mmCIF file with all atom_site columns, C-alpha atoms in Angstrom:
data_model
loop_
_atom_site.group_PDB
_atom_site.id
_atom_site.type_symbol
_atom_site.label_atom_id
_atom_site.label_alt_id
_atom_site.label_comp_id
_atom_site.label_asym_id
_atom_site.label_entity_id
_atom_site.label_seq_id
_atom_site.pdbx_PDB_ins_code
_atom_site.Cartn_x
_atom_site.Cartn_y
_atom_site.Cartn_z
_atom_site.occupancy
_atom_site.B_iso_or_equiv
_atom_site.pdbx_formal_charge
_atom_site.auth_seq_id
_atom_site.auth_comp_id
_atom_site.auth_asym_id
_atom_site.auth_atom_id
_atom_site.pdbx_PDB_model_num
ATOM 1   C CA . GLN S 1 1   ? 80.338 59.094 73.838  1.00 0.00 ? 1   GLN S CA 1
ATOM 2   C CA . GLU S 1 2   ? 81.050 55.462 74.568  1.00 0.00 ? 2   GLU S CA 1
ATOM 3   C CA . HIS S 1 3   ? 78.957 53.980 77.324  1.00 0.00 ? 3   HIS S CA 1
ATOM 4   C CA . LEU S 1 4   ? 78.621 50.537 78.888  1.00 0.00 ? 4   LEU S CA 1
ATOM 5   C CA . VAL S 1 5   ? 75.904 49.361 81.250  1.00 0.00 ? 5   VAL S CA 1
ATOM 6   C CA . GLU S 1 6   ? 75.940 46.046 83.052  1.00 0.00 ? 6   GLU S CA 1
ATOM 7   C CA . SER S 1 7   ? 72.983 44.215 84.479  1.00 0.00 ? 7   SER S CA 1
ATOM 8   C CA . GLY S 1 8   ? 72.423 40.911 86.154  1.00 0.00 ? 8   GLY S CA 1
ATOM 9   C CA . GLY S 1 9   ? 74.694 39.500 88.788  1.00 0.00 ? 9   GLY S CA 1
ATOM 10  C CA . GLY S 1 10  ? 73.373 39.167 92.319  1.00 0.00 ? 10  GLY S CA 1
ATOM 11  C CA . SER S 1 11  ? 73.543 36.463 94.955  1.00 0.00 ? 11  SER S CA 1
ATOM 12  C CA . VAL S 1 12  ? 73.512 32.733 94.401  1.00 0.00 ? 12  VAL S CA 1
ATOM 13  C CA . GLN S 1 13  ? 74.300 29.575 96.293  1.00 0.00 ? 13  GLN S CA 1
ATOM 14  C CA . ALA S 1 14  ? 77.442 27.660 95.486  1.00 0.00 ? 14  ALA S CA 1
ATOM 15  C CA . GLY S 1 15  ? 76.955 25.534 92.395  1.00 0.00 ? 15  GLY S CA 1
ATOM 16  C CA . GLY S 1 16  ? 74.347 27.867 90.989  1.00 0.00 ? 16  GLY S CA 1
ATOM 17  C CA . SER S 1 17  ? 74.271 29.991 87.861  1.00 0.00 ? 17  SER S CA 1
ATOM 18  C CA . LEU S 1 18  ? 74.059 33.667 87.017  1.00 0.00 ? 18  LEU S CA 1
ATOM 19  C CA . ARG S 1 19  ? 74.244 35.750 83.873  1.00 0.00 ? 19  ARG S CA 1
ATOM 20  C CA . VAL S 1 20  ? 75.745 39.203 83.570  1.00 0.00 ? 20  VAL S CA 1
ATOM 21  C CA . SER S 1 21  ? 74.727 41.328 80.599  1.00 0.00 ? 21  SER S CA 1
ATOM 22  C CA . CYS S 1 22  ? 76.421 44.334 79.085  1.00 0.00 ? 22  CYS S CA 1
ATOM 23  C CA . GLU S 1 23  ? 74.922 46.845 76.695  1.00 0.00 ? 23  GLU S CA 1
ATOM 24  C CA . VAL S 1 24  ? 77.175 49.246 74.825  1.00 0.00 ? 24  VAL S CA 1
ATOM 25  C CA . SER S 1 25  ? 76.324 52.465 73.084  1.00 0.00 ? 25  SER S CA 1
ATOM 26  C CA . GLY S 1 26  ? 78.037 55.438 71.529  1.00 0.00 ? 26  GLY S CA 1
ATOM 27  C CA . PHE S 1 27  ? 80.791 53.520 69.749  1.00 0.00 ? 27  PHE S CA 1
ATOM 28  C CA . THR S 1 28  ? 81.576 54.927 66.330  1.00 0.00 ? 28  THR S CA 1
ATOM 29  C CA . SER S 1 29  ? 82.467 51.534 64.875  1.00 0.00 ? 29  SER S CA 1
ATOM 30  C CA . PRO S 1 30  ? 80.822 48.105 65.191  1.00 0.00 ? 30  PRO S CA 1
ATOM 31  C CA . SER S 1 31  ? 84.287 46.534 65.367  1.00 0.00 ? 31  SER S CA 1
ATOM 32  C CA . ILE S 1 32  ? 84.901 46.357 69.092  1.00 0.00 ? 32  ILE S CA 1
ATOM 33  C CA . CYS S 1 33  ? 86.396 43.824 71.443  1.00 0.00 ? 33  CYS S CA 1
ATOM 34  C CA . MET S 1 34  ? 84.511 43.146 74.634  1.00 0.00 ? 34  MET S CA 1
ATOM 35  C CA . ALA S 1 35  ? 85.489 41.435 77.832  1.00 0.00 ? 35  ALA S CA 1
ATOM 36  C CA . PHE S 1 36  ? 84.562 40.790 81.410  1.00 0.00 ? 36  PHE S CA 1
ATOM 37  C CA . VAL S 1 37  ? 86.960 41.288 84.270  1.00 0.00 ? 37  VAL S CA 1
ATOM 38  C CA . ARG S 1 38  ? 86.397 40.930 87.981  1.00 0.00 ? 38  ARG S CA 1
ATOM 39  C CA . GLN S 1 39  ? 87.820 42.249 91.195  1.00 0.00 ? 39  GLN S CA 1
ATOM 40  C CA . ALA S 1 40  ? 87.466 40.431 94.471  1.00 0.00 ? 40  ALA S CA 1
ATOM 41  C CA . PRO S 1 41  ? 87.998 42.192 97.810  1.00 0.00 ? 41  PRO S CA 1
ATOM 42  C CA . GLY S 1 42  ? 91.667 42.725 98.466  1.00 0.00 ? 42  GLY S CA 1
ATOM 43  C CA . LYS S 1 43  ? 92.684 41.349 95.091  1.00 0.00 ? 43  LYS S CA 1
ATOM 44  C CA . GLU S 1 44  ? 93.764 42.816 91.791  1.00 0.00 ? 44  GLU S CA 1
ATOM 45  C CA . ARG S 1 45  ? 91.408 43.033 88.868  1.00 0.00 ? 45  ARG S CA 1
ATOM 46  C CA . GLU S 1 46  ? 91.653 39.974 86.605  1.00 0.00 ? 46  GLU S CA 1
ATOM 47  C CA . ALA S 1 47  ? 90.442 39.348 83.090  1.00 0.00 ? 47  ALA S CA 1
ATOM 48  C CA . ILE S 1 48  ? 88.125 36.363 82.870  1.00 0.00 ? 48  ILE S CA 1
ATOM 49  C CA . ALA S 1 49  ? 86.745 36.271 79.335  1.00 0.00 ? 49  ALA S CA 1
ATOM 50  C CA . ARG S 1 50  ? 87.092 38.134 76.066  1.00 0.00 ? 50  ARG S CA 1
ATOM 51  C CA . VAL S 1 51  ? 85.379 38.168 72.698  1.00 0.00 ? 51  VAL S CA 1
ATOM 52  C CA . GLY S 1 52  ? 87.269 39.608 69.779  1.00 0.00 ? 52  GLY S CA 1
ATOM 53  C CA . SER S 1 53  ? 86.073 42.214 67.336  1.00 0.00 ? 53  SER S CA 1
ATOM 54  C CA . GLY S 1 54  ? 84.934 39.407 65.030  1.00 0.00 ? 54  GLY S CA 1
ATOM 55  C CA . GLY S 1 55  ? 82.611 38.103 67.710  1.00 0.00 ? 55  GLY S CA 1
ATOM 56  C CA . THR S 1 56  ? 84.560 34.957 68.605  1.00 0.00 ? 56  THR S CA 1
ATOM 57  C CA . PRO S 1 57  ? 85.599 34.235 72.195  1.00 0.00 ? 57  PRO S CA 1
ATOM 58  C CA . ASP S 1 58  ? 89.376 34.102 72.314  1.00 0.00 ? 58  ASP S CA 1
ATOM 59  C CA . TYR S 1 59  ? 90.255 34.092 75.997  1.00 0.00 ? 59  TYR S CA 1
ATOM 60  C CA . TYR S 1 60  ? 89.095 32.521 79.231  1.00 0.00 ? 60  TYR S CA 1
ATOM 61  C CA . LEU S 1 61  ? 90.811 32.593 82.578  1.00 0.00 ? 61  LEU S CA 1
ATOM 62  C CA . ASP S 1 62  ? 91.885 29.044 83.376  1.00 0.00 ? 62  ASP S CA 1
ATOM 63  C CA . SER S 1 63  ? 89.811 28.852 86.532  1.00 0.00 ? 63  SER S CA 1
ATOM 64  C CA . VAL S 1 64  ? 86.571 29.633 84.665  1.00 0.00 ? 64  VAL S CA 1
ATOM 65  C CA . LYS S 1 65  ? 87.075 27.443 81.600  1.00 0.00 ? 65  LYS S CA 1
ATOM 66  C CA . GLY S 1 66  ? 84.224 25.007 81.203  1.00 0.00 ? 66  GLY S CA 1
ATOM 67  C CA . ARG S 1 67  ? 82.060 26.973 83.634  1.00 0.00 ? 67  ARG S CA 1
ATOM 68  C CA . PHE S 1 68  ? 81.751 30.465 82.116  1.00 0.00 ? 68  PHE S CA 1
ATOM 69  C CA . THR S 1 69  ? 80.747 31.377 78.573  1.00 0.00 ? 69  THR S CA 1
ATOM 70  C CA . ILE S 1 70  ? 81.013 34.775 76.937  1.00 0.00 ? 70  ILE S CA 1
ATOM 71  C CA . PHE S 1 71  ? 78.898 35.485 73.897  1.00 0.00 ? 71  PHE S CA 1
ATOM 72  C CA . LYS S 1 72  ? 77.568 38.366 71.824  1.00 0.00 ? 72  LYS S CA 1
ATOM 73  C CA . ASP S 1 73  ? 74.130 38.402 70.318  1.00 0.00 ? 73  ASP S CA 1
ATOM 74  C CA . SER S 1 74  ? 74.479 41.739 68.579  1.00 0.00 ? 74  SER S CA 1
ATOM 75  C CA . GLU S 1 75  ? 76.918 44.585 68.059  1.00 0.00 ? 75  GLU S CA 1
ATOM 76  C CA . HIS S 1 76  ? 75.635 46.118 71.245  1.00 0.00 ? 76  HIS S CA 1
ATOM 77  C CA . SER S 1 77  ? 75.256 43.272 73.722  1.00 0.00 ? 77  SER S CA 1
ATOM 78  C CA . VAL S 1 78  ? 77.584 40.797 75.356  1.00 0.00 ? 78  VAL S CA 1
ATOM 79  C CA . TYR S 1 79  ? 76.768 38.256 78.029  1.00 0.00 ? 79  TYR S CA 1
ATOM 80  C CA . LEU S 1 80  ? 78.691 36.237 80.567  1.00 0.00 ? 80  LEU S CA 1
ATOM 81  C CA . GLN S 1 81  ? 76.917 33.023 81.491  1.00 0.00 ? 81  GLN S CA 1
ATOM 82  C CA . MET S 1 82  ? 78.336 31.654 84.724  1.00 0.00 ? 82  MET S CA 1
ATOM 83  C CA . ASN S 1 83  ? 77.620 28.097 85.809  1.00 0.00 ? 83  ASN S CA 1
ATOM 84  C CA . GLY S 1 84  ? 78.969 26.072 88.680  1.00 0.00 ? 84  GLY S CA 1
ATOM 85  C CA . LEU S 1 85  ? 79.716 29.174 90.719  1.00 0.00 ? 85  LEU S CA 1
ATOM 86  C CA . GLY S 1 86  ? 82.034 28.819 93.679  1.00 0.00 ? 86  GLY S CA 1
ATOM 87  C CA . PHE S 1 87  ? 82.981 31.043 96.589  1.00 0.00 ? 87  PHE S CA 1
ATOM 88  C CA . GLU S 1 88  ? 86.092 32.112 94.687  1.00 0.00 ? 88  GLU S CA 1
ATOM 89  C CA . ASP S 1 89  ? 83.889 33.698 92.045  1.00 0.00 ? 89  ASP S CA 1
ATOM 90  C CA . THR S 1 90  ? 82.572 36.304 94.472  1.00 0.00 ? 90  THR S CA 1
ATOM 91  C CA . ALA S 1 91  ? 83.653 39.668 93.065  1.00 0.00 ? 91  ALA S CA 1
ATOM 92  C CA . VAL S 1 92  ? 82.538 42.798 91.298  1.00 0.00 ? 92  VAL S CA 1
ATOM 93  C CA . TYR S 1 93  ? 82.263 42.023 87.604  1.00 0.00 ? 93  TYR S CA 1
ATOM 94  C CA . PHE S 1 94  ? 83.012 44.711 85.032  1.00 0.00 ? 94  PHE S CA 1
ATOM 95  C CA . CYS S 1 95  ? 82.313 44.820 81.337  1.00 0.00 ? 95  CYS S CA 1
ATOM 96  C CA . GLY S 1 96  ? 84.969 46.456 79.188  1.00 0.00 ? 96  GLY S CA 1
ATOM 97  C CA . ALA S 1 97  ? 85.235 47.376 75.528  1.00 0.00 ? 97  ALA S CA 1
ATOM 98  C CA . GLU S 1 98  ? 87.783 48.729 73.095  1.00 0.00 ? 98  GLU S CA 1
ATOM 99  C CA . TYR S 1 99  ? 87.846 49.553 69.438  1.00 0.00 ? 99  TYR S CA 1
ATOM 100 C CA . GLY S 1 100 ? 89.143 46.760 67.246  1.00 0.00 ? 100 GLY S CA 1
ATOM 101 C CA . TYR S 1 101 ? 92.005 48.810 65.835  1.00 0.00 ? 101 TYR S CA 1
ATOM 102 C CA . LYS S 1 102 ? 93.455 49.046 69.372  1.00 0.00 ? 102 LYS S CA 1
ATOM 103 C CA . CYS S 1 103 ? 92.428 45.821 71.069  1.00 0.00 ? 103 CYS S CA 1
ATOM 104 C CA . ARG S 1 104 ? 94.086 43.660 68.435  1.00 0.00 ? 104 ARG S CA 1
ATOM 105 C CA . TYR S 1 105 ? 97.407 44.936 69.774  1.00 0.00 ? 105 TYR S CA 1
ATOM 106 C CA . GLN S 1 106 ? 96.533 44.744 73.445  1.00 0.00 ? 106 GLN S CA 1
ATOM 107 C CA . SER S 1 107 ? 97.698 41.734 75.402  1.00 0.00 ? 107 SER S CA 1
ATOM 108 C CA . THR S 1 108 ? 95.003 41.965 78.031  1.00 0.00 ? 108 THR S CA 1
ATOM 109 C CA . PRO S 1 109 ? 91.500 43.399 78.312  1.00 0.00 ? 109 PRO S CA 1
ATOM 110 C CA . LEU S 1 110 ? 92.708 45.238 81.382  1.00 0.00 ? 110 LEU S CA 1
ATOM 111 C CA . GLU S 1 111 ? 94.099 47.805 78.946  1.00 0.00 ? 111 GLU S CA 1
ATOM 112 C CA . TYR S 1 112 ? 90.688 48.652 77.518  1.00 0.00 ? 112 TYR S CA 1
ATOM 113 C CA . ARG S 1 113 ? 89.611 52.272 77.865  1.00 0.00 ? 113 ARG S CA 1
ATOM 114 C CA . TYR S 1 114 ? 85.867 51.853 78.291  1.00 0.00 ? 114 TYR S CA 1
ATOM 115 C CA . TRP S 1 115 ? 84.225 50.246 81.298  1.00 0.00 ? 115 TRP S CA 1
ATOM 116 C CA . GLY S 1 116 ? 80.859 49.740 82.869  1.00 0.00 ? 116 GLY S CA 1
ATOM 117 C CA . GLN S 1 117 ? 80.044 50.524 86.454  1.00 0.00 ? 117 GLN S CA 1
ATOM 118 C CA . GLY S 1 118 ? 80.369 46.941 87.652  1.00 0.00 ? 118 GLY S CA 1
ATOM 119 C CA . THR S 1 119 ? 77.907 44.521 89.167  1.00 0.00 ? 119 THR S CA 1
ATOM 120 C CA . GLN S 1 120 ? 78.314 42.469 92.320  1.00 0.00 ? 120 GLN S CA 1
ATOM 121 C CA . VAL S 1 121 ? 78.276 38.684 92.200  1.00 0.00 ? 121 VAL S CA 1
ATOM 122 C CA . THR S 1 122 ? 78.145 36.953 95.574  1.00 0.00 ? 122 THR S CA 1
ATOM 123 C CA . VAL S 1 123 ? 78.326 33.205 96.010  1.00 0.00 ? 123 VAL S CA 1
ATOM 124 C CA . SER S 1 124 ? 77.265 31.810 99.372  1.00 0.00 ? 124 SER S CA 1
ATOM 125 C CA . SER S 1 125 ? 76.801 28.449 100.996 1.00 0.00 ? 125 SER S CA 1
#
C-alpha cells in the first residue's frame, strides 16, 4: 500500500530557511512523480513544486521560483528546500505522489492520489 510520510517544517523567522522531507513506500514502480503542495488558512490548496518521474523538476509556482528547490536523492525520498521564507509561505505543506503512467497526463499535482499527512510551516517576524 502506498504511503508517504513528511518530516521537517516548523517555525522560522522571516528570511530564514527550512527543509521539508518526504519518504515514500509501498509503490509498485520506481517511476513516480512527486510534488509539494500547500494550504494556507482560508485558502485553496496550491501546487508549489513538482519533480517528474524521471527525477527532473518541471514545475515551480511563480511566487517560490528562486527561493524553493525540489529534489530527489533516491526513488524513495524527495525534499523541498525553502529559502527566503516570507509570511505568505505560512501553510500546511503536503507531499504528493502518483505513478508515472498517470501523472504524465495530469495537468496539476493536485490530481495525485497519494498524499502525506502534511507538516506545518510557520513564518514569523
